[in-house]
CSV table of N, CA and C in Angstrom, one decimal:
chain,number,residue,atom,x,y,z
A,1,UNK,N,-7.6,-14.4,20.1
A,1,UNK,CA,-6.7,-14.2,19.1
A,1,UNK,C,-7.3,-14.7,17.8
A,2,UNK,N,-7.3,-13.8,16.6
A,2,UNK,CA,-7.9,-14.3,15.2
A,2,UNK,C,-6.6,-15.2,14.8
A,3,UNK,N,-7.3,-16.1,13.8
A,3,UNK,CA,-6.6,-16.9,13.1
A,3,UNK,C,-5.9,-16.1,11.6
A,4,UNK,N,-5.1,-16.9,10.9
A,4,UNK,CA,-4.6,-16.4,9.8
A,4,UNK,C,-5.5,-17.1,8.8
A,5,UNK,N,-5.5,-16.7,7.6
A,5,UNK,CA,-6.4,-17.2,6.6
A,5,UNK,C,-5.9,-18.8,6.0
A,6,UNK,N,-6.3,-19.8,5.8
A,6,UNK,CA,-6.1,-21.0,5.0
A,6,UNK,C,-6.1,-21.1,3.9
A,7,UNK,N,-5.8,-19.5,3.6
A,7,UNK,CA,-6.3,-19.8,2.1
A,7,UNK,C,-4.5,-19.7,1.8
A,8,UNK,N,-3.8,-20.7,0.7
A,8,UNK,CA,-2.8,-20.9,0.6
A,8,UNK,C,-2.3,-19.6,-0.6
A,9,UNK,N,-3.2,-19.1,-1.3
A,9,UNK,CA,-3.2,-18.0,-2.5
A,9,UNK,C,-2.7,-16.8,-1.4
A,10,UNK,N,-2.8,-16.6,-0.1
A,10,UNK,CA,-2.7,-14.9,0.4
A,10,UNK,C,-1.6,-15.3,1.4
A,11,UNK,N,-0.9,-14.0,1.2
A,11,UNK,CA,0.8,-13.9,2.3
A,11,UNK,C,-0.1,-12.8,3.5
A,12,UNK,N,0.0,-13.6,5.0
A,12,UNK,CA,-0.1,-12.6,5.9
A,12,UNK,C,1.0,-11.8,5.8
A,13,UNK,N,0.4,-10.0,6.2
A,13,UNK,CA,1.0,-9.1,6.1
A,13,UNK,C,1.4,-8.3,7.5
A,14,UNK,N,0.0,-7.9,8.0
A,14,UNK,CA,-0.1,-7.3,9.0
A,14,UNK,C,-1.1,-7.2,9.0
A,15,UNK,N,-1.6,-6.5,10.9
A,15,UNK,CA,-2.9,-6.8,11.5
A,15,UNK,C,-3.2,-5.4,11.2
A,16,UNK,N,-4.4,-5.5,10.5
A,16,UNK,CA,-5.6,-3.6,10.4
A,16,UNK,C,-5.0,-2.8,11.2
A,17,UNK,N,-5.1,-3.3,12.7
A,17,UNK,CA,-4.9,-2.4,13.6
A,17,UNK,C,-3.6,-1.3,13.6
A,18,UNK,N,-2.3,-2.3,13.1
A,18,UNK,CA,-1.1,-1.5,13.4
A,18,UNK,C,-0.7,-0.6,12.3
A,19,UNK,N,-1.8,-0.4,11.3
A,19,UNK,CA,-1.7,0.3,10.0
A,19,UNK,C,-2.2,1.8,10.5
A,20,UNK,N,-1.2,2.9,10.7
A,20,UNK,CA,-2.0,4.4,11.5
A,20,UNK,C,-3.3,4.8,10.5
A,21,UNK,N,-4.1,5.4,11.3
A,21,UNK,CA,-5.6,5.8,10.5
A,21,UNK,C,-4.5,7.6,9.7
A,22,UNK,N,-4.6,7.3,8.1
A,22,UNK,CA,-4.8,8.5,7.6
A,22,UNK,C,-3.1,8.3,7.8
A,23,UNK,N,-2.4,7.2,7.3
A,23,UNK,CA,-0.8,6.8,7.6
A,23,UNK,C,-0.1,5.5,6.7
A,24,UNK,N,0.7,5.2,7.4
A,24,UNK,CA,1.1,3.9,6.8
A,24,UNK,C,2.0,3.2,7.4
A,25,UNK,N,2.3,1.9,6.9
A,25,UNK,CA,3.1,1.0,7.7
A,25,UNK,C,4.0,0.7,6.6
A,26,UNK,N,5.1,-0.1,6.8
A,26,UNK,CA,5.8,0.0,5.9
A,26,UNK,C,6.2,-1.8,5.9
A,27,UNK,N,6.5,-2.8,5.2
A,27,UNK,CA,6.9,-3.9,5.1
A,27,UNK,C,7.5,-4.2,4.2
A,28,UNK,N,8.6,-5.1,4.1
A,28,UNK,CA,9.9,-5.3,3.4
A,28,UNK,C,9.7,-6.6,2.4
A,29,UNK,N,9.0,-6.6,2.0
A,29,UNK,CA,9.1,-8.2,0.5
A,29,UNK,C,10.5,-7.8,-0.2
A,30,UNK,N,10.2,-9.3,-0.7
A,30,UNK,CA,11.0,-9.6,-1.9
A,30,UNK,C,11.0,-8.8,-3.2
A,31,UNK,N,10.2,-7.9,-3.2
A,31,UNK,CA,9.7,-7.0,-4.3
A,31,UNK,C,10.5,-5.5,-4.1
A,32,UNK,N,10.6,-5.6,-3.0
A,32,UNK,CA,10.7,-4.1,-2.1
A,32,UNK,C,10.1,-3.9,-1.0
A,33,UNK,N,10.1,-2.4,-0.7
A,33,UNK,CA,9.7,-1.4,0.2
A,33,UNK,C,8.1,-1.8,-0.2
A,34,UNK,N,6.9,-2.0,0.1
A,34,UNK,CA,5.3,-1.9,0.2
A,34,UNK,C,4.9,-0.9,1.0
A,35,UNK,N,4.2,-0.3,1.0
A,35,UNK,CA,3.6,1.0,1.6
A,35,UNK,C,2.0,0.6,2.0
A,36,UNK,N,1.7,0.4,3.3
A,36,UNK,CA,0.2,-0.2,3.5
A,36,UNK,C,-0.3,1.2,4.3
A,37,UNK,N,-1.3,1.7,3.3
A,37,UNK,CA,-2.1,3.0,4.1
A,37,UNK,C,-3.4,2.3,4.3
A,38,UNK,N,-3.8,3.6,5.5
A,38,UNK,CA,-5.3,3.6,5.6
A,38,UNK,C,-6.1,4.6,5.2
A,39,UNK,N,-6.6,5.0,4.3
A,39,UNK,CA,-7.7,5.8,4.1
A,39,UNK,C,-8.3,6.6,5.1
A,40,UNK,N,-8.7,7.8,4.8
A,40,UNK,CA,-10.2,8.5,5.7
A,40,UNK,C,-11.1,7.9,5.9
A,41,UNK,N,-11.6,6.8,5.0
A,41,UNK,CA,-13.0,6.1,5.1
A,41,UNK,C,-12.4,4.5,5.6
A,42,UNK,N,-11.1,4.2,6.4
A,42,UNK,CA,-10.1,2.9,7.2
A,42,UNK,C,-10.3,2.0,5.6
A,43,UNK,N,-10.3,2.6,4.4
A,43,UNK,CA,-9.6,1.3,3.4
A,43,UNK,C,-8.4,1.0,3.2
A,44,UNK,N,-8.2,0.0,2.9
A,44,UNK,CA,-6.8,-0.3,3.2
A,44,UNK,C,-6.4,-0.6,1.5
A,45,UNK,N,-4.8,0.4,1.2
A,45,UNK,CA,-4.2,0.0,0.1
A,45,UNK,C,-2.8,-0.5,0.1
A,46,UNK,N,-2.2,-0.3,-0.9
A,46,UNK,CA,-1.1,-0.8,-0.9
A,46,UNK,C,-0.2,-0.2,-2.4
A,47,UNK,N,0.9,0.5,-2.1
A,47,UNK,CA,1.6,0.7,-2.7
A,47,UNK,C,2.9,0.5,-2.8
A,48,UNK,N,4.4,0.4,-4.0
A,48,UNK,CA,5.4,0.3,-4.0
A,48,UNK,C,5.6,1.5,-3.3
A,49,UNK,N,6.6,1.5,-2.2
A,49,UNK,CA,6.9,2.5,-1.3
A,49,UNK,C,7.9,4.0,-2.3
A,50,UNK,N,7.6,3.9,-3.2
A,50,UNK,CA,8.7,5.2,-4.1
A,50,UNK,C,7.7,6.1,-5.0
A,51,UNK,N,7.7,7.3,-5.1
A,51,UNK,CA,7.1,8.2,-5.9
A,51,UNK,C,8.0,7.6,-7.0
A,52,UNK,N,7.0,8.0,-8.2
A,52,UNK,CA,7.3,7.7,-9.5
A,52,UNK,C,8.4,9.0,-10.2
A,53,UNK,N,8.0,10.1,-9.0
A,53,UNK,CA,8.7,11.3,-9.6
A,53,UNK,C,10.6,11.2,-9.4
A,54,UNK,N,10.3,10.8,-8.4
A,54,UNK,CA,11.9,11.4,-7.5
A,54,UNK,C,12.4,9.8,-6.7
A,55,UNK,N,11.4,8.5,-6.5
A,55,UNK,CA,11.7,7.7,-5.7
A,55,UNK,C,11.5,8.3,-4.3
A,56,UNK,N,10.4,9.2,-3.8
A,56,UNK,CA,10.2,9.5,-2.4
A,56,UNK,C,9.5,8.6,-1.6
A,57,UNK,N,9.9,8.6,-0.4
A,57,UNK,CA,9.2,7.1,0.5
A,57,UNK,C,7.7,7.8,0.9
A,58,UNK,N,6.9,7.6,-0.1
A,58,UNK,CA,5.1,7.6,0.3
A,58,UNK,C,4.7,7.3,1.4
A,59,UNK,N,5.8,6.7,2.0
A,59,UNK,CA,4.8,6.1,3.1
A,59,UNK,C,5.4,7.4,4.3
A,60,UNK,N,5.9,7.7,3.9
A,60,UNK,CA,6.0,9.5,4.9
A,60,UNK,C,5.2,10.8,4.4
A,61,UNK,N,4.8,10.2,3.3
A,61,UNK,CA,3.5,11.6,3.1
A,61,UNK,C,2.3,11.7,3.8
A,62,UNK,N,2.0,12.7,3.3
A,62,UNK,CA,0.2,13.1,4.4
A,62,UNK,C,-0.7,12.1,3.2
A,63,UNK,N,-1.9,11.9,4.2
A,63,UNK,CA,-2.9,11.1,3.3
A,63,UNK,C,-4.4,11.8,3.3
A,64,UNK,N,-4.6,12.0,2.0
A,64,UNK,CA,-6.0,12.9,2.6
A,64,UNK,C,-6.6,12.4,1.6
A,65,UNK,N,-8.3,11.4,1.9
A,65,UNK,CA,-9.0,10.5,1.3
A,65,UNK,C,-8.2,9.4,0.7
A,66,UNK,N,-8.1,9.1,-0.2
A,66,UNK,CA,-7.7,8.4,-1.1
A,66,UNK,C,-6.5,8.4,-2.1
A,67,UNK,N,-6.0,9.6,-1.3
A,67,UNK,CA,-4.5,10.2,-2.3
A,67,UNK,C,-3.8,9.8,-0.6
A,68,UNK,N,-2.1,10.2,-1.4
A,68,UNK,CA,-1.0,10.4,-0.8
A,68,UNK,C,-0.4,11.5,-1.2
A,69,UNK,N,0.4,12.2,-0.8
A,69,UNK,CA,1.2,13.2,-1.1
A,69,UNK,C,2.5,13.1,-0.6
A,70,UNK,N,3.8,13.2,-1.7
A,70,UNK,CA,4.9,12.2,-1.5
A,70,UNK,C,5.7,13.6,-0.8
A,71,UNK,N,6.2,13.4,0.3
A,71,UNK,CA,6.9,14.2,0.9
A,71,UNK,C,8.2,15.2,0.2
A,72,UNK,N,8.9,14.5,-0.4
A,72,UNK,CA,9.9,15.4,-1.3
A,72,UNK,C,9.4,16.4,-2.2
A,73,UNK,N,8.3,16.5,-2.8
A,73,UNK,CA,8.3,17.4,-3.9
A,73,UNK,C,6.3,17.8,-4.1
A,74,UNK,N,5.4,16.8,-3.3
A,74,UNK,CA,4.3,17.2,-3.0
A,74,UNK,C,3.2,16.8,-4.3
A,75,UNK,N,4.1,15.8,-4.5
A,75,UNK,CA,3.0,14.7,-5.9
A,75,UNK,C,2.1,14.0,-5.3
A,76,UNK,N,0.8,14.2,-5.6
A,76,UNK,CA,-0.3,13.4,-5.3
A,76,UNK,C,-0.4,12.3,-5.9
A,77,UNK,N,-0.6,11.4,-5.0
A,77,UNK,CA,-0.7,9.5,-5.8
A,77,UNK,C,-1.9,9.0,-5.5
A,78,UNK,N,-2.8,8.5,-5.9
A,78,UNK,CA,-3.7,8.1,-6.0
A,78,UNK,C,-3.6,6.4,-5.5
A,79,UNK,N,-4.2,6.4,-4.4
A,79,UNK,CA,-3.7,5.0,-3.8
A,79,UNK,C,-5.0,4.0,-4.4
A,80,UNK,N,-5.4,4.4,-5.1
A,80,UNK,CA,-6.5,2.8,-5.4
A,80,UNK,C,-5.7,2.5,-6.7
A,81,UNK,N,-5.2,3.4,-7.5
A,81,UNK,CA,-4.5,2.9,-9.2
A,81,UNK,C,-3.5,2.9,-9.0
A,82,UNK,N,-2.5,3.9,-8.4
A,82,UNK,CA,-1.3,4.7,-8.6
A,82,UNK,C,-1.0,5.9,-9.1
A,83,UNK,N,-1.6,6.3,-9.9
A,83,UNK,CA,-1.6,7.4,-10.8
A,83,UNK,C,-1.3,8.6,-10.7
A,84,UNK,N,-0.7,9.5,-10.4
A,84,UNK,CA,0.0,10.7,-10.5
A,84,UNK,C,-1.3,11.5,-10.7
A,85,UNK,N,-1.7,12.3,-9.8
A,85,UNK,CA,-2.9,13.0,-10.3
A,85,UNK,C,-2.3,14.5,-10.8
A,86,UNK,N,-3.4,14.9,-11.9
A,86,UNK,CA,-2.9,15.7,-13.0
A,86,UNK,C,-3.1,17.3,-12.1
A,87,UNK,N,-1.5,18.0,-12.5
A,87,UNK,CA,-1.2,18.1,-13.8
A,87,UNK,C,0.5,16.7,-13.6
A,88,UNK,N,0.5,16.2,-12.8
A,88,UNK,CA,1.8,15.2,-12.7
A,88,UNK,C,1.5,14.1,-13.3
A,89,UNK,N,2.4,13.2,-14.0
A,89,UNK,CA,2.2,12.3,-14.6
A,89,UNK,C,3.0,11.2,-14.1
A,90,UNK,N,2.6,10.0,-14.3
A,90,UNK,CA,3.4,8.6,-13.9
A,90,UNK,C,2.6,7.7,-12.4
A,91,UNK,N,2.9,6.7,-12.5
A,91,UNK,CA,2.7,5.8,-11.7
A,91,UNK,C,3.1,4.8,-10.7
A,92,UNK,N,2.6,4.5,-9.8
A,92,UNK,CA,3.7,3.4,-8.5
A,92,UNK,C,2.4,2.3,-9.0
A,93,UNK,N,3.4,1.1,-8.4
A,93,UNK,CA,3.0,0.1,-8.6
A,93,UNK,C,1.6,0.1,-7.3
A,94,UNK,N,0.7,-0.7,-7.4
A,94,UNK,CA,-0.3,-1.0,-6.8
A,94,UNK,C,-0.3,-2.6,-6.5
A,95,UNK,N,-0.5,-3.1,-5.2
A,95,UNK,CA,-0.8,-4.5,-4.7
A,95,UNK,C,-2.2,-4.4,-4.3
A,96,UNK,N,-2.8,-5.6,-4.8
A,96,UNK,CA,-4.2,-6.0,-3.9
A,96,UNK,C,-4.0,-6.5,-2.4
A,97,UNK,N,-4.9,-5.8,-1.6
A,97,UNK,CA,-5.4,-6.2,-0.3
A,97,UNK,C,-6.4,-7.4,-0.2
A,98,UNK,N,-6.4,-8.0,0.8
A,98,UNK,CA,-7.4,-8.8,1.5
A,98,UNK,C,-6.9,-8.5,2.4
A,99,UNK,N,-8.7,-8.2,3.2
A,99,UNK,CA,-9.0,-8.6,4.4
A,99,UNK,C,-9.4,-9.5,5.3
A,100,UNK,N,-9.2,-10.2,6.1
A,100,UNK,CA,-10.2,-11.4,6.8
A,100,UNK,C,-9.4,-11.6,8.1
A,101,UNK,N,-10.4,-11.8,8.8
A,101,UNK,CA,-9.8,-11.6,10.6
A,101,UNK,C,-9.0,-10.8,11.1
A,102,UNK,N,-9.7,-9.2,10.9
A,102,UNK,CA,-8.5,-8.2,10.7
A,102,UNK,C,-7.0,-8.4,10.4
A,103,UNK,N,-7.3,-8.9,9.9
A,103,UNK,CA,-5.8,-9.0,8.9
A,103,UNK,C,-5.6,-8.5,7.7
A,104,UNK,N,-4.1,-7.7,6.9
A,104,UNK,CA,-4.1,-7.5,5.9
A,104,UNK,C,-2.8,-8.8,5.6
A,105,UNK,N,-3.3,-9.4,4.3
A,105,UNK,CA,-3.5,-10.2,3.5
A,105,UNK,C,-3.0,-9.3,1.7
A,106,UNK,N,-1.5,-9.9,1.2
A,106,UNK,CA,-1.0,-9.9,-0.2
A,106,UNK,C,-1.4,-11.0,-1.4
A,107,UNK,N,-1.9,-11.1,-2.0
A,107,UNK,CA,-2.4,-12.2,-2.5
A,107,UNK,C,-0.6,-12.8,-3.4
A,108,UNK,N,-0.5,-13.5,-3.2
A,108,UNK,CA,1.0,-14.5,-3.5
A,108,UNK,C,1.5,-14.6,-4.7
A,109,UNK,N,0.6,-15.4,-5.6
A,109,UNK,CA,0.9,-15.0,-7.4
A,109,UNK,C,1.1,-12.9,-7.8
A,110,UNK,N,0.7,-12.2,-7.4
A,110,UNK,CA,0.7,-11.0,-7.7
A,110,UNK,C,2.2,-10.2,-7.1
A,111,UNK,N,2.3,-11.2,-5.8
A,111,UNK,CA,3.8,-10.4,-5.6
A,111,UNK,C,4.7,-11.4,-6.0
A,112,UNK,N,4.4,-12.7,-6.2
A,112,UNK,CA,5.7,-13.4,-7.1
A,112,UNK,C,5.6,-13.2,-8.5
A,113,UNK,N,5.0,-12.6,-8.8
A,113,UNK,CA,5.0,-12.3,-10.3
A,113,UNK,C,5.5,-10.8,-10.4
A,114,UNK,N,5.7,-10.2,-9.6
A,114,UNK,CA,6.4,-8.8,-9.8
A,114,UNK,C,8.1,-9.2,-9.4
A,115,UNK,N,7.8,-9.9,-8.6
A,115,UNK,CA,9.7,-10.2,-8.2
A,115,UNK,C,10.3,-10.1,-9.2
C-alpha cells in the first residue's frame, strides 16, 4: 500500500488508477463538481466539472488527446488551460495536479482560494 504525501500544501484526491484512461472521475469539493481526466498520453488534469457554454458536465464528454468535448452541445475544452477551442469562446476553471505515490494530489491554497 503507497503512502499519502506529508506534504501538508496538497489535499489527497484519488488514486491514478481509478481515473478511466481517455475518461474521468468526478469529486465533490468545497468548490464544486472537479472533473479529473486522463489524457491519451495517462496525464492527469483537472477541471471545474461545467462547460463554460451551457454548464454541461465534462466529465461525460469524449476525450481525445488533450481536449474534452462537452456532451450537450460538442464544445471542445482544452484540459491543460480551459479554453474553449476556436471558433467557441470561454473558459472552465483549471486545478493543478500532483502526483506522488500514484496518487492525484489538489494543492490546498489553490482550492481554498477559489472557495
Amino acid at each position: 500500500m503507497s503512502k499519502g504525501s506529508s506534504n501538508p500544501d496538497l489535499i489527497e484526491i484519488v488514486s491514478v488508477a481509478d481515473v478511466p484512461y481517455l475518461g474521468a472521475r468526478v469529486v465533490k469539493t468545497q468548490v464544486g463538481s472537479i472533473a479529473i481526466f486522463k489524457a491519451g498520453d495517462e496525464e492527469i488534469f483537472a477541471v471545474l466539472d461545467e462547460c463554460p457554454h451551457k454548464k454541461g458536465p465534462l466529465s461525460q464528454g469524449i476525450v481525445h488527446g488533450k481536449v474534452v468535448t462537452c456532451p450537450l452541445h460538442a464544445w471542445n475544452i482544452n484540459l491543460e488551460n480551459g479554453m474553449a477551442c476556436a471558433p467557441d469562446q470561454g473558459c472552465v476553471k483549471t486545478f493543478t495536479t500532483h502526483i506522488e505515490n500514484n496518487k492525484v494530489y489538489f494543492l490546498r491554497a489553490e482550492i481554498m482560494s477559489y472557495a
